[in-house]
Tab-separated table of C-alpha atoms in Angstrom:
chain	number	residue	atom	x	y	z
A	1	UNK	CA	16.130	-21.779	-5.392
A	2	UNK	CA	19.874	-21.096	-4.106
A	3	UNK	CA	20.282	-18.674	-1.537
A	4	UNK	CA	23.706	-17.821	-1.503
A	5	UNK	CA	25.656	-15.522	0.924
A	6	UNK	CA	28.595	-13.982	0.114
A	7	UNK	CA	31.622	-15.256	1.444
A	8	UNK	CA	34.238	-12.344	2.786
A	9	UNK	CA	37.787	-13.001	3.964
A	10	UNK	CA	39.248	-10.834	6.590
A	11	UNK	CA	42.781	-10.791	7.884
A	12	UNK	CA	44.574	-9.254	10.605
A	13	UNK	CA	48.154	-9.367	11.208
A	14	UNK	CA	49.131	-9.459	14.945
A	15	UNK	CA	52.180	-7.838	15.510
A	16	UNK	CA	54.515	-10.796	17.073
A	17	UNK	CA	57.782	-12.272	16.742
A	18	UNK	CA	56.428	-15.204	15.628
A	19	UNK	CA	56.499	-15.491	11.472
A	20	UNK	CA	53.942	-17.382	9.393
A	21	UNK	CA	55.026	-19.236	6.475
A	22	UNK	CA	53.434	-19.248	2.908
A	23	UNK	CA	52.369	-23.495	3.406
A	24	UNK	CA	50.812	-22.329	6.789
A	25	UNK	CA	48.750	-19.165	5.657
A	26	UNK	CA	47.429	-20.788	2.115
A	27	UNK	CA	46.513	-24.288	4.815
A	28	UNK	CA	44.464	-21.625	7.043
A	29	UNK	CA	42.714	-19.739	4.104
A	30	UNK	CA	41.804	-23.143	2.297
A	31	UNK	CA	40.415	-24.621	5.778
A	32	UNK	CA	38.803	-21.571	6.378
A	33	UNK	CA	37.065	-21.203	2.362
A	34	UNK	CA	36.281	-24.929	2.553
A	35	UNK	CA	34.214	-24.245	6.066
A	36	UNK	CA	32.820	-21.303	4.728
A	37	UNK	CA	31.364	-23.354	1.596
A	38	UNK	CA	29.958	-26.168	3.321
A	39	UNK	CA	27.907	-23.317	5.282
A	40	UNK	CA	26.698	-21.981	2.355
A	41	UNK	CA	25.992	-24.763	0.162
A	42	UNK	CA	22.766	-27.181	0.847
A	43	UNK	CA	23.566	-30.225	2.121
A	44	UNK	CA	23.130	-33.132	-0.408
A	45	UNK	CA	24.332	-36.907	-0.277
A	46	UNK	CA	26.220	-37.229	-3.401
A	47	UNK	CA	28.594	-34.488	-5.131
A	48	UNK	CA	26.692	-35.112	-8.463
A	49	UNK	CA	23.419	-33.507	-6.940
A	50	UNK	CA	25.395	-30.497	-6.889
A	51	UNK	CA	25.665	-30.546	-10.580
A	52	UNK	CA	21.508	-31.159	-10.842
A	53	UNK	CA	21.465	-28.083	-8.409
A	54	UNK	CA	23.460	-25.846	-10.541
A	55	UNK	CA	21.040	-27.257	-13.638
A	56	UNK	CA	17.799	-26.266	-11.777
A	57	UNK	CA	19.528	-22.445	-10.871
A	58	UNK	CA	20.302	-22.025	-15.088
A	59	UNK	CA	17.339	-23.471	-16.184
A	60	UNK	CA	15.593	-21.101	-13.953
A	61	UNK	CA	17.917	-17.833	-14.805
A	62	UNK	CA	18.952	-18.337	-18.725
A	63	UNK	CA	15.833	-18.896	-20.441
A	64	UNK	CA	16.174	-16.947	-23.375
A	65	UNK	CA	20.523	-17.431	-23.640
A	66	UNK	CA	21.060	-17.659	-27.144
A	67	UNK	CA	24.642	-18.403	-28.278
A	68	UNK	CA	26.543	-18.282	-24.973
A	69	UNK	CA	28.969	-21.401	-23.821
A	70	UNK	CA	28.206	-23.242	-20.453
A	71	UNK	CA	32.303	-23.271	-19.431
A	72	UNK	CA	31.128	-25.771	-16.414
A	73	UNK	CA	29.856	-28.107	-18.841
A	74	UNK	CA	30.741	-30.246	-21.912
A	75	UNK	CA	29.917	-30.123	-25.518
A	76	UNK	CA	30.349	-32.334	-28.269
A	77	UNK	CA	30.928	-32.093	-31.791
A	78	UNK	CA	30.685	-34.546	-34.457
A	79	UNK	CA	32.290	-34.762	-37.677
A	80	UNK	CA	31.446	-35.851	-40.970
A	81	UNK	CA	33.274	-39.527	-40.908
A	82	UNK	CA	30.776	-40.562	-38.502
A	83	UNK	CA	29.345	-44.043	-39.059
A	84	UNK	CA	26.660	-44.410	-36.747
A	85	UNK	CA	27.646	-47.172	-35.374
A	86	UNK	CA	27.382	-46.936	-31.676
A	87	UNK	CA	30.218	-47.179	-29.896
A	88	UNK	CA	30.229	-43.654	-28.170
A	89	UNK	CA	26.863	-44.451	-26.730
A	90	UNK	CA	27.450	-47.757	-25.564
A	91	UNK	CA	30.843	-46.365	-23.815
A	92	UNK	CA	29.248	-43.311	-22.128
A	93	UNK	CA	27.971	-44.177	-18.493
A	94	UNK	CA	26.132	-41.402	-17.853
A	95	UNK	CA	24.083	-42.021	-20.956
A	96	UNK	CA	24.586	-38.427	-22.183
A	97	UNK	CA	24.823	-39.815	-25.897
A	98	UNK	CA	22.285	-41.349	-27.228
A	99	UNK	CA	21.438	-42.424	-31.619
A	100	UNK	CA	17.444	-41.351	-32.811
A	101	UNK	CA	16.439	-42.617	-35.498
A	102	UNK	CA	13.347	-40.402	-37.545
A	103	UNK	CA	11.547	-42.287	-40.348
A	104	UNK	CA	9.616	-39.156	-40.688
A	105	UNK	CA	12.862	-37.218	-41.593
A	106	UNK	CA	14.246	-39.968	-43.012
A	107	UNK	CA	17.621	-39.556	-41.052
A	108	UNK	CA	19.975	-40.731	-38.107
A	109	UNK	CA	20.401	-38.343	-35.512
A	110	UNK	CA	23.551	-38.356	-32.889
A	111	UNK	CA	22.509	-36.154	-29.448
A	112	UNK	CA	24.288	-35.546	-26.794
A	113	UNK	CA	22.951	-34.149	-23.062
A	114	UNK	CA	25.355	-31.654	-21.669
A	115	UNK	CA	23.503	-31.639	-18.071
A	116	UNK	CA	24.192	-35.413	-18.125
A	117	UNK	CA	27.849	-35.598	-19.626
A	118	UNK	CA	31.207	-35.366	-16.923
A	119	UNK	CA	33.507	-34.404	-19.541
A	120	UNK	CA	35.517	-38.302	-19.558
A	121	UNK	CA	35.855	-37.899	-22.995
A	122	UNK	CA	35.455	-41.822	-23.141
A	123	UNK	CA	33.358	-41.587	-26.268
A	124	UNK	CA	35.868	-39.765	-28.097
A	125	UNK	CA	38.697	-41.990	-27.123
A	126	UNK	CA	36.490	-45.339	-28.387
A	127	UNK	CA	35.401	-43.917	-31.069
A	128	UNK	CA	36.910	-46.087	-34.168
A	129	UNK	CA	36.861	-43.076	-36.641
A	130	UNK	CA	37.582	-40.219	-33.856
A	131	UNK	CA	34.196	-38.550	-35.308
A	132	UNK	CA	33.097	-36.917	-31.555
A	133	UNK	CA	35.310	-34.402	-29.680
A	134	UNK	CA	34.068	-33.130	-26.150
A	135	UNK	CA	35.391	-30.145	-24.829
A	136	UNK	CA	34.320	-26.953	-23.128
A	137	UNK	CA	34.105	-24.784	-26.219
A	138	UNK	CA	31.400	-26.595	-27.596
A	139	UNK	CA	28.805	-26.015	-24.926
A	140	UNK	CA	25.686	-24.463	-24.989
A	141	UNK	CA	24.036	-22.354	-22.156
A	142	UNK	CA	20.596	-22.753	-24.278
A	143	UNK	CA	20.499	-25.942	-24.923
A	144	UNK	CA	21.056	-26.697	-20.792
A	145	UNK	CA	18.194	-24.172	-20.242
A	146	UNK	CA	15.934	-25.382	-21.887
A	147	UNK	CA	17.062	-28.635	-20.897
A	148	UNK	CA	17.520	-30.247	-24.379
A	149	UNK	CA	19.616	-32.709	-25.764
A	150	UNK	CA	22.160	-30.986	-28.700
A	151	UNK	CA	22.188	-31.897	-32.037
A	152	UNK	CA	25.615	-33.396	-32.805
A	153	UNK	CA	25.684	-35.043	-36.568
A	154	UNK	CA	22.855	-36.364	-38.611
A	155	UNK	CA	23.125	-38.645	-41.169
A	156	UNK	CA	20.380	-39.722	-43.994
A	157	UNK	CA	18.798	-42.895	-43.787
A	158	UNK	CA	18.265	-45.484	-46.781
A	159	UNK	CA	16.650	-49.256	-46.944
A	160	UNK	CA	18.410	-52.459	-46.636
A	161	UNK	CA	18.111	-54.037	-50.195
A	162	UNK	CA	18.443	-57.310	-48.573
A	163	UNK	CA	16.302	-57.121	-45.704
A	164	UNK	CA	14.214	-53.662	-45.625
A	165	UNK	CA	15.554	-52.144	-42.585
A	166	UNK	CA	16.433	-48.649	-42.076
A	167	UNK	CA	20.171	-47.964	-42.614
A	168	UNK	CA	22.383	-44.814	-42.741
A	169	UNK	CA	23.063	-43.932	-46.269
A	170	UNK	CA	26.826	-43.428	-47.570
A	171	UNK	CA	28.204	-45.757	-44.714
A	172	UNK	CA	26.590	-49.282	-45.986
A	173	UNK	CA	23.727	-50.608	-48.789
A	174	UNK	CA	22.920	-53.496	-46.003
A	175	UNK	CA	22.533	-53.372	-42.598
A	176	UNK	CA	25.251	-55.291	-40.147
A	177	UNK	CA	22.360	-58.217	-39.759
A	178	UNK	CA	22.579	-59.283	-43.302
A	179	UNK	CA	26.735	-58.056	-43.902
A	180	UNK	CA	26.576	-60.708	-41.125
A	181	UNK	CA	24.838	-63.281	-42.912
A	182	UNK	CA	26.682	-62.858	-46.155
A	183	UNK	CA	30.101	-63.311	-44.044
A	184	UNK	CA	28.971	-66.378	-42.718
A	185	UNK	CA	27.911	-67.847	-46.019
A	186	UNK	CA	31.430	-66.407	-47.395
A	187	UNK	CA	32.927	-68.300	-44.577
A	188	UNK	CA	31.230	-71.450	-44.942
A	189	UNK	CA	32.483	-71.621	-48.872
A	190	UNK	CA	36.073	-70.860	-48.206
């Protein structure tokens, strides 16, 4: 647990003929904030275990936030031309997205991790059908304090008629193994 001072500023103005300027005075009180932080903050390594710090403290003091936005952190939100296909979690380094796949529910599920995700908005800006957006607004304090990933589309699943495997209804009848297949035995005739 954080135990956090409070930081107070105090000024006084000498009276001289000497005259500080505006650069000058914001310089001292920015020096003087950024010393005053680095007293108050525990000391850590890397600046990302300052983010797993700040995790820990709302996990500890929002258990029970129910519809309030994180503003420190990044949502997503997924829209209905979603394929499924991947490319948002393959381009995410942080590995904040991630595709689950439920044969009990018989679905595709996109989630995304808030306490993992920087805000890049690299998945949005791969994404071939611009189906994710990541922004601020969609964040949720719950979801980070009880440390679970956020629903952020689901699609049904459906079987392969070629093959059997599980594939996401409405977007193809065969999965990309046997549209592969098929375009190779197209090519080979042409």
């Amino acid at each position: 647990k954080l135990d956090i001072k409070p930081i107070t500023f105090s000024w006084q103005q000498k009276k001289s003929a000497e005259q500080i300027n505006r650069r000058e005075l914001f310089s001292f009180v920015l020096t003087k904030l950024k010393q005053s932080i680095s007293e108050v903050l525990p000391k850590v390594e890397k600046p990302s275990d300052y983010r797993s710090l700040l995790v820990t403290e709302l996990q500890q003091r929002f258990t029970d936030a129910k519809g309030m936005a994180a503003p420190l952190f990044k949502g997503a939100k997924g829209f209905n031309n979603c394929t499924m296909c991947g490319t948002c979690v393959r381009a995410c380094r942080n590995k904040a997205l991630q595709i689950v796949m439920d044969q009990e529910k018989n679905g595709s599920e996109l989630l995304h991790d808030q306490t993992l995700c920087t805000g890049c908005n690299v998945c949005s800006i791969v994404c071939p059908e611009k189906a994710i957006e990541i922004s601020a607004e969609n964040s949720s304090l719950e979801s980070i304090a009880r440390n679970k990933p956020t629903l952020v589309i689901a699609k049904p699943l459906t079987i392969c008629e070629t093959c059997g495997k599980a594939i996401i209804e409405e977007v193809q009848m065969v999965c990309q193994d046997c549209r592969r297949k098929q375009d190779k035995k197209l090519q080979d005739i042409y």
